C-alpha positions as a printed NumPy array, in Angstrom:
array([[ -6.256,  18.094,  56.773],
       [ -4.398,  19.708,  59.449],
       [ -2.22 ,  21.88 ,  57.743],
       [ -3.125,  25.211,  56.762],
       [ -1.604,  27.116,  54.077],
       [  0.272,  30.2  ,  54.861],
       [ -0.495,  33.027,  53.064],
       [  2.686,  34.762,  51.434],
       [  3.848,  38.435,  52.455],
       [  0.74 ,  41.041,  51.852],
       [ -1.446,  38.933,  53.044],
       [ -1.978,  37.126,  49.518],
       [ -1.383,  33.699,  48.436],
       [  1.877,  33.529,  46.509],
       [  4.949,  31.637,  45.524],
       [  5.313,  30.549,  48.856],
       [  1.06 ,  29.464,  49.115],
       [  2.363,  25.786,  48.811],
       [  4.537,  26.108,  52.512],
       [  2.264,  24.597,  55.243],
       [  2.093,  26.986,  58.678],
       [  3.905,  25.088,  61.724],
       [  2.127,  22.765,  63.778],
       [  4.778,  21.769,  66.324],
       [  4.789,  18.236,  64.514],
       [  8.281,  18.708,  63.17 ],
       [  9.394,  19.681,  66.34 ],
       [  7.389,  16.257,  67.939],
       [  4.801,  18.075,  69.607],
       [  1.4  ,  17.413,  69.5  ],
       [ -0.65 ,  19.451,  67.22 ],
       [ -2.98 ,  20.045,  70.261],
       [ -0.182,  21.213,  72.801],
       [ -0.734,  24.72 ,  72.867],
       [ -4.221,  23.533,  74.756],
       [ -2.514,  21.625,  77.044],
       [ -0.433,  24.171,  78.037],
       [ -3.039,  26.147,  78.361],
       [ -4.765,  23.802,  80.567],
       [ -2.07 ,  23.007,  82.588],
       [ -2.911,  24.953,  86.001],
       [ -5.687,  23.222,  85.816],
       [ -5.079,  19.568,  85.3  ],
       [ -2.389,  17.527,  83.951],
       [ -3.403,  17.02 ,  80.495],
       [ -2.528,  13.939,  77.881],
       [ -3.487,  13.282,  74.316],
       [ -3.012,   9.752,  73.567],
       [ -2.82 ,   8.934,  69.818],
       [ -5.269,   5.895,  68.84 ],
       [ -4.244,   5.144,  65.515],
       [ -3.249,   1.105,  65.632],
       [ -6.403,   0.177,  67.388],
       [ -9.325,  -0.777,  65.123],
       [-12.656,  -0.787,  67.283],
       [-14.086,   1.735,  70.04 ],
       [-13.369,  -1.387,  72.519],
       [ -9.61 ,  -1.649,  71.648],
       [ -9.231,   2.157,  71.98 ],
       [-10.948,   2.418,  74.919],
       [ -8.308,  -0.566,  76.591],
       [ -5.585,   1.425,  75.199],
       [ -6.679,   4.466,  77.035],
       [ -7.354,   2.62 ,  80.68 ],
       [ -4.042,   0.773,  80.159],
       [ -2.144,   4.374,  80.277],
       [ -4.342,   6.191,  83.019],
       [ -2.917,   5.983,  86.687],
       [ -6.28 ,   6.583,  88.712],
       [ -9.653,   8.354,  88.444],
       [ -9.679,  11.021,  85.653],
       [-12.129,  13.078,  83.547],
       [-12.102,  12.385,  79.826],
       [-12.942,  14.517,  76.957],
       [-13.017,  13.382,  73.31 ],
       [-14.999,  14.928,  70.239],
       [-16.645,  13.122,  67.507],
       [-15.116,   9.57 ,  67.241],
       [-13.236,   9.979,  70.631],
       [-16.421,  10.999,  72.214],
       [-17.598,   7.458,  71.546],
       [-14.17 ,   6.22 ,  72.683],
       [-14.823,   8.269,  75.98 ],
       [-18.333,   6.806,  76.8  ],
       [-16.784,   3.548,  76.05 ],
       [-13.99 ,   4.236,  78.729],
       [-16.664,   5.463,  81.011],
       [-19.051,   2.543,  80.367],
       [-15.984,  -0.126,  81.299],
       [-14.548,   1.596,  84.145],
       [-17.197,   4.048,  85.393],
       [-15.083,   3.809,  89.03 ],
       [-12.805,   5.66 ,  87.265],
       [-14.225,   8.277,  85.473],
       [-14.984,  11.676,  87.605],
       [-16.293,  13.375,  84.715],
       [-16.929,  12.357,  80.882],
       [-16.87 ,  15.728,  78.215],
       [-17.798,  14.693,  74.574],
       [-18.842,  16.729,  71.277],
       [-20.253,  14.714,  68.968]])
């Protein structure tokens, strides 16, 4: 679950144990855009959501549909695999592949 539970005032869980802490999603942010923010005098950073694509193969195509040249990709766990996959059918361009698995 993404959501954590706030704790209520005190530092105890409460009455109010049941409100979730703010993610941004309400807002339509990314739950993951305070790190691409933070990475963003580095490299132009983009999360792209996979969640109508059924195989590694149709994610990967997704993801090299959207990307305008040679980048670096970075996934963890499930995208990790998703990443090699990119990698593995367009290794021209990939500059760099980052993956926890």
């Amino acid at each position: 679950m993404d959501a954590e539970v706030a704790p209520a005032e005190g530092g105890r869980l409460g009455p109010t144990a049941n409100r979730r802490r703010d993610d941004g999603r309400a807002r339509g942010l990314h739950p993951r855009a305070p790190q691409i923010s933070a990475l963003s005098d580095v490299a132009t950073s983009e999360v792209v959501v996979l969640d109508r694509q059924v195989t590694r193969a149709e994610m990967a195509e997704c993801v090299l549909g959207r990307v305008p040249g040679v980048v670096s990709v970075a996934g963890h766990s499930l995208g990790g695999w998703v990443a090699q996959e990119i990698a593995a059918r367009a290794p021209e361009g990939v500059s760099a592949l980052f993956q926890w698995l």
